[in-house]
Short mmCIF file of C-alpha atoms in Angstrom, two decimals:
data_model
loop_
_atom_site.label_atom_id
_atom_site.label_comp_id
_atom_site.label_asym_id
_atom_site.label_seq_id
_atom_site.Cartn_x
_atom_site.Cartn_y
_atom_site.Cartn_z
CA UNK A 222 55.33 174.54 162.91
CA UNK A 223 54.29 178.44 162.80
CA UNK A 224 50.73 177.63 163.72
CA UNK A 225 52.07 175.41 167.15
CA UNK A 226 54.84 178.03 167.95
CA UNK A 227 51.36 180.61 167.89
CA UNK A 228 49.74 179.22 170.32
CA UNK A 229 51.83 177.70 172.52
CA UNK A 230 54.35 181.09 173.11
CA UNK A 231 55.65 182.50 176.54
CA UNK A 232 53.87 183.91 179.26
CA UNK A 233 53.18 187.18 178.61
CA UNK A 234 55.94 189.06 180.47
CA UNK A 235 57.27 193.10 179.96
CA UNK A 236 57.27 194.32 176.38
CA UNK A 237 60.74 194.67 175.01
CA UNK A 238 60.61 197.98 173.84
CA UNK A 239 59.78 199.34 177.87
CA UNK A 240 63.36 197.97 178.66
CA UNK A 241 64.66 201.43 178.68
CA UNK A 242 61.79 202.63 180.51
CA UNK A 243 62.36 202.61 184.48
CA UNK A 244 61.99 205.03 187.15
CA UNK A 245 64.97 206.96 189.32
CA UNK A 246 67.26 204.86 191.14
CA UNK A 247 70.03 205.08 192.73
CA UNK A 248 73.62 203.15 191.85
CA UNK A 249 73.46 200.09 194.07
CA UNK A 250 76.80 199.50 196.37
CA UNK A 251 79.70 198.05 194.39
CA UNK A 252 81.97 197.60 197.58
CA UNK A 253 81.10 194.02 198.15
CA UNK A 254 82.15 191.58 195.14
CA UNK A 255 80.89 188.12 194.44
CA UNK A 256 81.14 185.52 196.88
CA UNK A 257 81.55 181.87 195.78
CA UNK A 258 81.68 178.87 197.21
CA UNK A 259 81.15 175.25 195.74
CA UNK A 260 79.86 171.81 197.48
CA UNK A 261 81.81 168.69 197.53
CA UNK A 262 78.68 167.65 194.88
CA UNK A 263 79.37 170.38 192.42
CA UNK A 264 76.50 172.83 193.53
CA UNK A 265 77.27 176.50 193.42
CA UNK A 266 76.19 179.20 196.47
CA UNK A 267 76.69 182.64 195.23
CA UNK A 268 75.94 185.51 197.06
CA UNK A 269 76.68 189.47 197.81
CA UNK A 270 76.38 190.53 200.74
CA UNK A 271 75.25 194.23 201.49
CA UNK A 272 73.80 195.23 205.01
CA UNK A 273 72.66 198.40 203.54
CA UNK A 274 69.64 196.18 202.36
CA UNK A 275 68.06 196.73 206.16
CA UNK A 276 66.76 193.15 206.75
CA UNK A 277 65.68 193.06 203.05
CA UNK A 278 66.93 189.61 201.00
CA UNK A 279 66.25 187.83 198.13
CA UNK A 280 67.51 184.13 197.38
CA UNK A 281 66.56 181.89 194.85
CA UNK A 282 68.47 178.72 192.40
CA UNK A 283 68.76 179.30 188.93
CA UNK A 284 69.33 175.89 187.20
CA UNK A 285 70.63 174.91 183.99
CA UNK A 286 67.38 173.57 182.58
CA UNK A 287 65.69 175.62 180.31
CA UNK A 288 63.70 174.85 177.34
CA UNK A 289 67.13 174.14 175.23
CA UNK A 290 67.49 171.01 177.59
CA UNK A 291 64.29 169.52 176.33
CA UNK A 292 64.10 167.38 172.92
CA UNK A 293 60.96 167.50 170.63
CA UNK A 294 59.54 164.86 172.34
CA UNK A 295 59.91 166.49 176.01
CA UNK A 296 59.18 169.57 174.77
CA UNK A 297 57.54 171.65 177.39
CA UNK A 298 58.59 170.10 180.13
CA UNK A 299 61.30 172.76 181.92
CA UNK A 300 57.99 175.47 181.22
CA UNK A 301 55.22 173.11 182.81
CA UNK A 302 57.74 172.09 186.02
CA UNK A 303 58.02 175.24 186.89
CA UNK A 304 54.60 176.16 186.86
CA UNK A 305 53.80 173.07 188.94
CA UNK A 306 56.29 174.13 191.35
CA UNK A 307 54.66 178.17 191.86
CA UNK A 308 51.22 176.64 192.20
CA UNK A 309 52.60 173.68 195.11
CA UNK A 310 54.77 176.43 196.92
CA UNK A 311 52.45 179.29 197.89
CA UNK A 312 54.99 180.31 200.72
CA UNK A 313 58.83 179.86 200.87
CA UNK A 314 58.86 182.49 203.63
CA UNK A 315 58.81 185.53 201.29
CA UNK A 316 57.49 186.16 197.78
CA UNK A 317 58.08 183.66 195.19
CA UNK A 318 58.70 184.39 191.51
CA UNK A 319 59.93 181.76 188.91
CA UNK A 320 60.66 182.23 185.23
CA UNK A 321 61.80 179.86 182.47
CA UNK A 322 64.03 181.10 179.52
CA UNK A 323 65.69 178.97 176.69
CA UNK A 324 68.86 178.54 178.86
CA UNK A 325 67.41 178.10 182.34
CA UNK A 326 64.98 178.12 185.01
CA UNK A 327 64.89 180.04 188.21
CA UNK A 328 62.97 180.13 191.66
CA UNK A 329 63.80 183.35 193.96
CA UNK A 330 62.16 184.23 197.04
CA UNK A 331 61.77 188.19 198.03
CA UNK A 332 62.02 187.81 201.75
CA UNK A 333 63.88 188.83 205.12
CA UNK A 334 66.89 188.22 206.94
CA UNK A 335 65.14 185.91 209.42
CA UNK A 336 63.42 184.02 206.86
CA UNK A 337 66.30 183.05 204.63
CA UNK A 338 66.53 179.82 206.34
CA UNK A 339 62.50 178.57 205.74
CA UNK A 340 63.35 180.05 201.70
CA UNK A 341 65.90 177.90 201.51
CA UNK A 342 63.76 174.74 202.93
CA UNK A 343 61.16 175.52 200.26
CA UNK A 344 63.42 176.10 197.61
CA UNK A 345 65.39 172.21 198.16
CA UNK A 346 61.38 171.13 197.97
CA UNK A 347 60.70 172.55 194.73
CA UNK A 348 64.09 170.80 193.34
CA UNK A 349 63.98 167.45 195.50
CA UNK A 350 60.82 166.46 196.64
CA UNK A 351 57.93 168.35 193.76
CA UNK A 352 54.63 166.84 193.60
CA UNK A 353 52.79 166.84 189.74
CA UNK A 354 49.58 167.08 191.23
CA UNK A 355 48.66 170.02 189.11
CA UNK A 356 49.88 168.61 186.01
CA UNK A 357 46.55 168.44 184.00
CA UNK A 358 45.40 172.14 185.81
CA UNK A 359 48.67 173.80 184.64
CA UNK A 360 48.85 171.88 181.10
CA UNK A 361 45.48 173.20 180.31
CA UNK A 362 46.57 176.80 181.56
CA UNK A 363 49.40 176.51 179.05
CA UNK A 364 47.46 175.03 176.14
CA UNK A 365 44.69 178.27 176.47
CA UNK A 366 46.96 181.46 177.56
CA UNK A 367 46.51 184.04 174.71
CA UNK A 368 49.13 184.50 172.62
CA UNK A 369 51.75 187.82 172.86
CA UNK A 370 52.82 188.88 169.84
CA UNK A 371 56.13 190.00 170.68
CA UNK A 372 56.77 187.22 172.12
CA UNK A 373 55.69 185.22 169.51
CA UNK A 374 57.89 187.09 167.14
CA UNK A 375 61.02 185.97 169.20
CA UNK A 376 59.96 182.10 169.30
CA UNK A 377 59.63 182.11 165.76
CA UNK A 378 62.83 183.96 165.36
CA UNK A 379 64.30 181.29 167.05
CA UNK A 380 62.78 178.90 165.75
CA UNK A 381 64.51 179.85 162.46
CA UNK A 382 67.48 181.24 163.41
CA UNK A 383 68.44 177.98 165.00
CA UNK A 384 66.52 175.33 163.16
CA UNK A 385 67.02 171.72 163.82
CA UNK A 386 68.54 172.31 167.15
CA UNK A 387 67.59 172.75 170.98
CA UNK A 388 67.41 176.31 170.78
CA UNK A 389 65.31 176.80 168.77
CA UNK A 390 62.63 174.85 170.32
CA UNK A 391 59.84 176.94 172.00
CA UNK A 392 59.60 177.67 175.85
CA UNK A 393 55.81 177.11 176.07
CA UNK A 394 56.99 173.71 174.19
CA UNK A 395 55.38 171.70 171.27
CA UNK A 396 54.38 168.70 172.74
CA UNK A 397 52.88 169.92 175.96
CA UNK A 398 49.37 167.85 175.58
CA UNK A 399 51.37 164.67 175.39
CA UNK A 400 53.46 165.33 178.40
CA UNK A 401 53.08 162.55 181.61
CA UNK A 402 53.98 162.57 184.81
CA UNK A 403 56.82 160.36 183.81
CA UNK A 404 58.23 162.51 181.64
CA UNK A 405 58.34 165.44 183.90
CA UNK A 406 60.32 163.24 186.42
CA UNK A 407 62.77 162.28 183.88
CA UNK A 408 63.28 166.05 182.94
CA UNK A 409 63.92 166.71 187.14
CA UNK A 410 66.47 163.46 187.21
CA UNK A 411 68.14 164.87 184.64
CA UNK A 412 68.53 168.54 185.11
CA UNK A 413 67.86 168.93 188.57
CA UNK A 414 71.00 168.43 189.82
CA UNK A 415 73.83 170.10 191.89
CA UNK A 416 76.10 170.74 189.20
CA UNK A 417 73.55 172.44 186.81
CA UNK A 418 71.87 174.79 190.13
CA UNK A 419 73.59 177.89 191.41
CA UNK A 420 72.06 178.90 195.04
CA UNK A 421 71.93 182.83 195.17
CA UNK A 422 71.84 185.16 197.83
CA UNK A 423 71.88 188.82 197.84
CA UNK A 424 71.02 191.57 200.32
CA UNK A 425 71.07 190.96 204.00
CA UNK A 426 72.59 187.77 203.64
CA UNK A 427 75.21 185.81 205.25
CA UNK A 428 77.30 183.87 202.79
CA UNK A 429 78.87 181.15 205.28
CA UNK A 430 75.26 180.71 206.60
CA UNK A 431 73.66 180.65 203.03
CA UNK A 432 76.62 177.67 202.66
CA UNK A 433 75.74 175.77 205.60
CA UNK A 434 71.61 175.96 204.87
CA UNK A 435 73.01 174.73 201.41
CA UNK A 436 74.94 171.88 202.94
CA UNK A 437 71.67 170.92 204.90
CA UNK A 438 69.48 170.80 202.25
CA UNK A 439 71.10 170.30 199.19
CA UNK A 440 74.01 168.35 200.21
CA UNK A 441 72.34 164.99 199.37
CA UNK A 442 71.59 166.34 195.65
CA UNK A 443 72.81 163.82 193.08
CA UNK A 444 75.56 165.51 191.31
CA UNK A 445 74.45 165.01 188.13
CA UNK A 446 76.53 166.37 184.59
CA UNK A 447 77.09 169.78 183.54
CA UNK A 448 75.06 170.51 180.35
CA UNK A 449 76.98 169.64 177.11
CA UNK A 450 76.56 169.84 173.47
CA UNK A 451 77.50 170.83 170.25
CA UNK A 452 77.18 174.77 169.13
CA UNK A 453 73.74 175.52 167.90
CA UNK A 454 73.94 176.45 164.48
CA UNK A 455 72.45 179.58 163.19
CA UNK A 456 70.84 179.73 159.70
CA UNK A 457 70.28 182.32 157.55
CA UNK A 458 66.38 182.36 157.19
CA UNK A 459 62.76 183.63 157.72
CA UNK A 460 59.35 182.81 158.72
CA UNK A 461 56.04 184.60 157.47
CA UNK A 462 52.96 184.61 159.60
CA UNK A 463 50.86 186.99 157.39
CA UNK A 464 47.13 188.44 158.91
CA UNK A 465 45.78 191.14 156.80
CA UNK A 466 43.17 191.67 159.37
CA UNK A 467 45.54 192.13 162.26
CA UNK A 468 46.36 195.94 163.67
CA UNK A 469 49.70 195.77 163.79
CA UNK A 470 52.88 194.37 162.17
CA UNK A 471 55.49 192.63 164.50
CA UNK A 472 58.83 192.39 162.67
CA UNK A 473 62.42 191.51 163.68
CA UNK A 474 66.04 190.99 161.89
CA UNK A 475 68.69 189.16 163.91
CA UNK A 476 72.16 188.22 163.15
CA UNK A 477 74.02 185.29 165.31
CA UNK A 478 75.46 186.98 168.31
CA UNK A 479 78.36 186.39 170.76
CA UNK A 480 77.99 183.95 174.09
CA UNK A 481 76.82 185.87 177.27
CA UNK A 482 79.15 188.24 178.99
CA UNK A 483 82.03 187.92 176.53
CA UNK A 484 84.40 190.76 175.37
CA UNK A 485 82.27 190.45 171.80
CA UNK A 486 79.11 191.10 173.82
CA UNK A 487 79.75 193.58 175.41
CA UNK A 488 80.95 194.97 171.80
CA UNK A 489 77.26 194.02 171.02
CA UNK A 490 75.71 196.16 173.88
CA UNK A 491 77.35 199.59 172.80
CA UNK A 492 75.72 198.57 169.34
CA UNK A 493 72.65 197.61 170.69
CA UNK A 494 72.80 200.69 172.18
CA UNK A 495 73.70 203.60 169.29
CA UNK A 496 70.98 201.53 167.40
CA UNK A 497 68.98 202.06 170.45
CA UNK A 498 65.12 201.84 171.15
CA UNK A 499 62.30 204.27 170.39
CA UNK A 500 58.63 204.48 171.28
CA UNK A 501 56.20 207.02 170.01
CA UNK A 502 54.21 207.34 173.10
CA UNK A 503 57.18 208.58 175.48
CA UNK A 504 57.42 212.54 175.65
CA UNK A 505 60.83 213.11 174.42
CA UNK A 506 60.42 210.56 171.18
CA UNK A 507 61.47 212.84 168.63
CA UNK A 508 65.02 213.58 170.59
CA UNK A 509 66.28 210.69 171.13
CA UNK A 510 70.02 210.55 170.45
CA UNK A 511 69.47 207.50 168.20
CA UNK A 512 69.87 208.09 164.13
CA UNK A 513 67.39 205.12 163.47
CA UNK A 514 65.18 206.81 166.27
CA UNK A 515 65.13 210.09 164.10
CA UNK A 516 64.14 209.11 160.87
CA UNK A 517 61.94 206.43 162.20
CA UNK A 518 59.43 209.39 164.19
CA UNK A 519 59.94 211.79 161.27
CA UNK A 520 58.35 209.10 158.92
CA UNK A 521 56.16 207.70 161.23
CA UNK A 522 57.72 204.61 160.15
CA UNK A 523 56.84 202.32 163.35
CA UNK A 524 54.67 202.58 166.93
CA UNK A 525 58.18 201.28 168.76
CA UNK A 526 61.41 199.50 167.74
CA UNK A 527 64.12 198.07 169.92
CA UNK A 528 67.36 196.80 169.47
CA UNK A 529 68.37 193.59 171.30
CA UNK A 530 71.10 191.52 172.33
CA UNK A 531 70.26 188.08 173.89
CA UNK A 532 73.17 186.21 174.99
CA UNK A 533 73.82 182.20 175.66
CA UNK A 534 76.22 180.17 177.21
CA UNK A 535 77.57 179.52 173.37
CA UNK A 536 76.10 181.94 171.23
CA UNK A 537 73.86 184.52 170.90
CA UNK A 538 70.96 186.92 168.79
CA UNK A 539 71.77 190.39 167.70
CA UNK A 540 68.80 192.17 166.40
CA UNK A 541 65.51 194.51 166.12
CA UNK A 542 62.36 194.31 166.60
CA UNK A 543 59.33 197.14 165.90
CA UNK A 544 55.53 196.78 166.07
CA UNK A 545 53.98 199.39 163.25
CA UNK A 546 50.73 199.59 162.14
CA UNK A 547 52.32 201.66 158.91
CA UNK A 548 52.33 198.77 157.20
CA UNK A 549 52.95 200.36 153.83
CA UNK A 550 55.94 201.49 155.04
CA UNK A 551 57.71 198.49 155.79
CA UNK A 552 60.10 198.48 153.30
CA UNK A 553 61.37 201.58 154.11
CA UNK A 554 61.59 200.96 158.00
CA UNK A 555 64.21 197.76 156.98
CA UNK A 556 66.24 199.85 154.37
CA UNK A 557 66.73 202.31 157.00
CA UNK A 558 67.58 199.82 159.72
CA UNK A 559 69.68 197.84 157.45
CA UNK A 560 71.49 201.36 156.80
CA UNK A 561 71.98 202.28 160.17
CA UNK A 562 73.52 198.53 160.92
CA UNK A 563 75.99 199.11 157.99
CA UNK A 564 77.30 202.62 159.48
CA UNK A 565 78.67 200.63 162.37
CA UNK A 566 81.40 198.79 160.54
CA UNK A 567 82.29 201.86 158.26
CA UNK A 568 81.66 205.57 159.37
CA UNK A 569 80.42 205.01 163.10
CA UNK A 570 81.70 208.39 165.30
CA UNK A 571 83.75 208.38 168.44
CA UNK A 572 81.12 211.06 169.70
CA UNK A 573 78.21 207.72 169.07
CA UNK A 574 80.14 205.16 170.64
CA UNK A 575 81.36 207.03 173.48
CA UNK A 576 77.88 208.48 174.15
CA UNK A 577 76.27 204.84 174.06
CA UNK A 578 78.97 203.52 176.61
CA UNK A 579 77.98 206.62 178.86
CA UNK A 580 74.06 205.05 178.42
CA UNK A 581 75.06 201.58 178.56
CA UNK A 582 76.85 202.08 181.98
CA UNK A 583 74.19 204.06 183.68
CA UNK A 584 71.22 201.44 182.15
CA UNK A 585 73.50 198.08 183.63
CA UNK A 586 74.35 199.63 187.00
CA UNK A 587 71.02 201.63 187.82
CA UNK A 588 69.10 198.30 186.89
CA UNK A 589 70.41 196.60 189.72
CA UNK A 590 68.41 198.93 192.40
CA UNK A 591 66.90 195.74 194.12
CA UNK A 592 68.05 192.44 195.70
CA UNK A 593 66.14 190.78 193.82
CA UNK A 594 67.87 192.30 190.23
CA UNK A 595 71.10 191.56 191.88
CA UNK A 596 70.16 187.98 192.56
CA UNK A 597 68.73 187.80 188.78
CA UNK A 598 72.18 189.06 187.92
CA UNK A 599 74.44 186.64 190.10
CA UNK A 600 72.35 184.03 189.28
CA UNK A 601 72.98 184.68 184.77
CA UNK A 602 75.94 185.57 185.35
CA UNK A 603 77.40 182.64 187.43
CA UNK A 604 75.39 179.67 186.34
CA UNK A 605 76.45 180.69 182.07
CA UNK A 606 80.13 181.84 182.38
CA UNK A 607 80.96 180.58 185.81
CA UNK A 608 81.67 184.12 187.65
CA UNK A 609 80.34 187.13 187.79
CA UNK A 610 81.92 190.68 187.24
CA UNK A 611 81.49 193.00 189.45
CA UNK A 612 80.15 196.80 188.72
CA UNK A 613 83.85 198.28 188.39
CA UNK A 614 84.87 195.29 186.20
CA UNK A 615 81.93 195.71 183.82
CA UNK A 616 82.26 199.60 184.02
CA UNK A 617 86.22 199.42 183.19
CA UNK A 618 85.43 196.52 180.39
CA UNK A 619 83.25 198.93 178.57
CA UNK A 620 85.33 201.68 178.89
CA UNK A 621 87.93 199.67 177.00
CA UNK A 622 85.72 199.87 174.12
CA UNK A 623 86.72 201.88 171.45
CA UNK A 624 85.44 202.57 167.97
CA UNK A 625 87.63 200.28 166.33
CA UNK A 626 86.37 197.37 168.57
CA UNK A 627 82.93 198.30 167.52
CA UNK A 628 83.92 198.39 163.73
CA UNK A 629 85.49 195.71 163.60
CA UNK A 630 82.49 193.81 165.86
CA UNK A 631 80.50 194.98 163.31
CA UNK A 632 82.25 193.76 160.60
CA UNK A 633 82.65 190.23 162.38
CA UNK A 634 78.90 190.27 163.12
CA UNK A 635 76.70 192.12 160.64
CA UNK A 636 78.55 193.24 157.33
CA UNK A 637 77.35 190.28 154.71
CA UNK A 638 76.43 187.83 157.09
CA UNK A 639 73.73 185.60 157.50
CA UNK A 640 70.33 186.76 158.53
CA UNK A 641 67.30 185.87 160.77
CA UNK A 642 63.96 187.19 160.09
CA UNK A 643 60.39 187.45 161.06
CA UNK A 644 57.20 189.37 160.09
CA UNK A 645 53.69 188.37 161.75
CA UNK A 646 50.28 190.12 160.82
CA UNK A 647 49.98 192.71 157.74
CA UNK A 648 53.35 192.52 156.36
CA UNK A 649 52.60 192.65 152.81
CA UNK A 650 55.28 195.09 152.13
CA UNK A 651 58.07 193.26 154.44
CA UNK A 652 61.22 193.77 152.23
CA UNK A 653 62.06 190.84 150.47
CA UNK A 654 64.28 187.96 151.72
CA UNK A 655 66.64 187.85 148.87
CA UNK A 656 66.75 191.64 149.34
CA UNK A 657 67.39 191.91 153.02
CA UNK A 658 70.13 189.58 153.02
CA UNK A 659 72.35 191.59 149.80
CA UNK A 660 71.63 194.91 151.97
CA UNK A 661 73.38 193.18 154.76
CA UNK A 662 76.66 194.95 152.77
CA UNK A 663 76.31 197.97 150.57
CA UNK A 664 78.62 198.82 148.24
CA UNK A 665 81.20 200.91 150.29
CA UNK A 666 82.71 202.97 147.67
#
């Protein structure tokens, strides 16, 4: 199972730990809210409107068929689709990016005003009419990209955390070589459909046209079923890929975590956040407001560490990663991590949590400095939870947050409970199993 998750992981994409990384932007406009609007066959048009944008639009479908949709004997499929579909649509009248993720996959065109309506066109293509012609070209690109580390840290941490179900099967997939044509149409029949695709528009758009191009060339889209399922179940758990010869350790802990753009995530976020990231290459690493950040460039105890909160439409991963190439010093990294995750449900300060909302605030709303991160955020938040909140909802939700919320969040999430984890490469000295999982509650008195 490790070996196949190794060589079949994601596409390599932005390392985690340059999340926080970005350059100056500006707040985008939070006048104009959400606009929704729903077919008579259940498919959702979503868009915000802001002529600020000049001429400048992005719009795109995110669909409810990501690799958690797939079975082990499909496995693959939502990954390979997609790839099929980039290589057959070279031009949707703008600039086409597509990206699959356990939960979904989306298309989204970076384009103009006046081209919305040919975007659209090409966009019904990809989800009515695709061709597989490239199947065997794009299987073999899948079957030979190089592995990334980091990335396959996180499949295997899924992998275990959520063993024996749909989530925890890989996005690259584990039975792409036996994939047909067949299958892949199957897959499309089946998730595909207007109830499971949200059509986004944001920028110069016009939401009653966006509806009507929707009407034209979606409105003959079988309805299809909403996704359904039982709640994955997380399990307490690890998985060691050890390589004495490799340069660097890739490590991460991960408790189960709340469902996407709840109250309890958001809870999670302010954590994420006074945990915060670190990476000994940026200037200012050695004051960095973070505790863990502190002791971690005093010791020289990793290269970079993150913290990390991945949401789902059900549940959710609340964790840390680090790459080190101390590797003797493993041990210690974890005992301090495992420290700093205890403080939150017992002597966390107001000064911390009110300083991380302060950060949290400005990294959510400064992120969205594009159309096209507006349309990535319409698209997550509307197709998991069915709505999406706007910049003074979010701001006013986290300032709700107090330290109480975030100790007893902590308490709900992390004191003594069950616990993910992952080393890959030298990680001799990765702390023990049966030891990480009794540090998950120290003695408090």
């Amino acid at each position: 199972m490790a070996s196949k998750l190794l060589s079949n992981t994601l596409q390599h994409r932005a390392a985690l730990t340059k999340q926080f990384t970005r350059p100056l932007a500006t707040v985008a406009d939070q006048l104009v809210n959400t606009r929704t609007t729903v077919l008579p066959n259940g498919l959702t048009i979503a868009t915000e409107e802001n002529t600020i944008a000049n001429g400048a639009a992005t719009v795109g479908i995110w669909i409810d068929a990501g690799s958690r949709a797939e079975s082990a004997s499909n496995s693959g499929s939502a990954n390979l689709i997609k790839r099929i579909a980039v290589q057959n649509n070279q031009y949707t009248g703008g600039e086409l990016t597509a990206h699959t993720t356990h939960d979904q996959t989306y298309y989204a065109a970076k384009t103009i005003r006046s081209n919305v309506e040919k975007s659209v066109a090409n966009l019904a293509q990809i989800v009515q009419d695709l061709k597989l012609d490239n199947l065997e070209k794009e299987r073999a690109a899948v079957l030979n990209e190089e592995p990334n580390m980091e990335q396959v840290t996180f499949e295997h941490l899924h992998a275990t955390a959520f063993q024996g179900t749909s989530l925890g099967l890989p996005v690259n997939g584990l039975n792409v070589e036996n994939l047909t044509s067949q299958d892949l149409t199957n897959f499309i029949k089946d998730t595909y459909t207007a109830k499971r695709i949200v059509l986004v528009g944001a920028g110069d758009v016009d939401h009653d046209a966006l509806v009507k191009l929707a009407q034209t060339n979606f409105g003959s889209l079988a309805s299809g079923s909403v996704s359904s399922g039982a709640q994955p179940s997380f399990t307490g758990s690890e998985i060691r890929l050890r390589d004495d010869l490799a340069q660097q350790a890739h490590i991460a802990l991960a408790v189960e975590g709340a469902p996407f753009m709840s109250a309890e995530y958001l809870n999670l976020l302010v954590m994420q956040t006074i945990i915060g990231s670190w990476d000994s290459t940026l200037g200012g690493a050695a004051n960095l407001s973070s505790r863990l950040s502190s002791v971690v460039n005093g010791n020289h105890l990793a290269d970079s560490f993150a913290s990390f909160t991945k949401g789902y439409k059900d549940t959710g991963l609340w964790g840390f990663y680090a790459a080190t190439q101390n590797r003797e010093q493993i041990d210690d990294l974890v005992h301090f991590l495992q420290k700093e995750w205890n403080r939150l449900s017992t002597t966390i300060t107001v000064s911390e949590v009110e300083r991380a909302k302060v950060q949290l605030k400005a990294s959510l709303l400064l992120s969205l400095d594009s159309t096209s991160a507006v349309a990535q955020d319409i698209g997550n938040q509307v197709l998991t939870t069915g709505k999406r909140l706007s910049g003074d909802e979010l701001t006013q939700a986290i300032d709700k947050i107090s330290v109480a919320d975030v100790r007893n969040a902590a308490n709900k999430f992390i004191w003594d409970q069950e616990v993910a984890v992952i080393g890959a490469g030298p990680i001799e000295c990765l702390t023990d199993y049966g030891r990480v999982r009794g540090n998950m509650a120290y003695n408090r008195f």
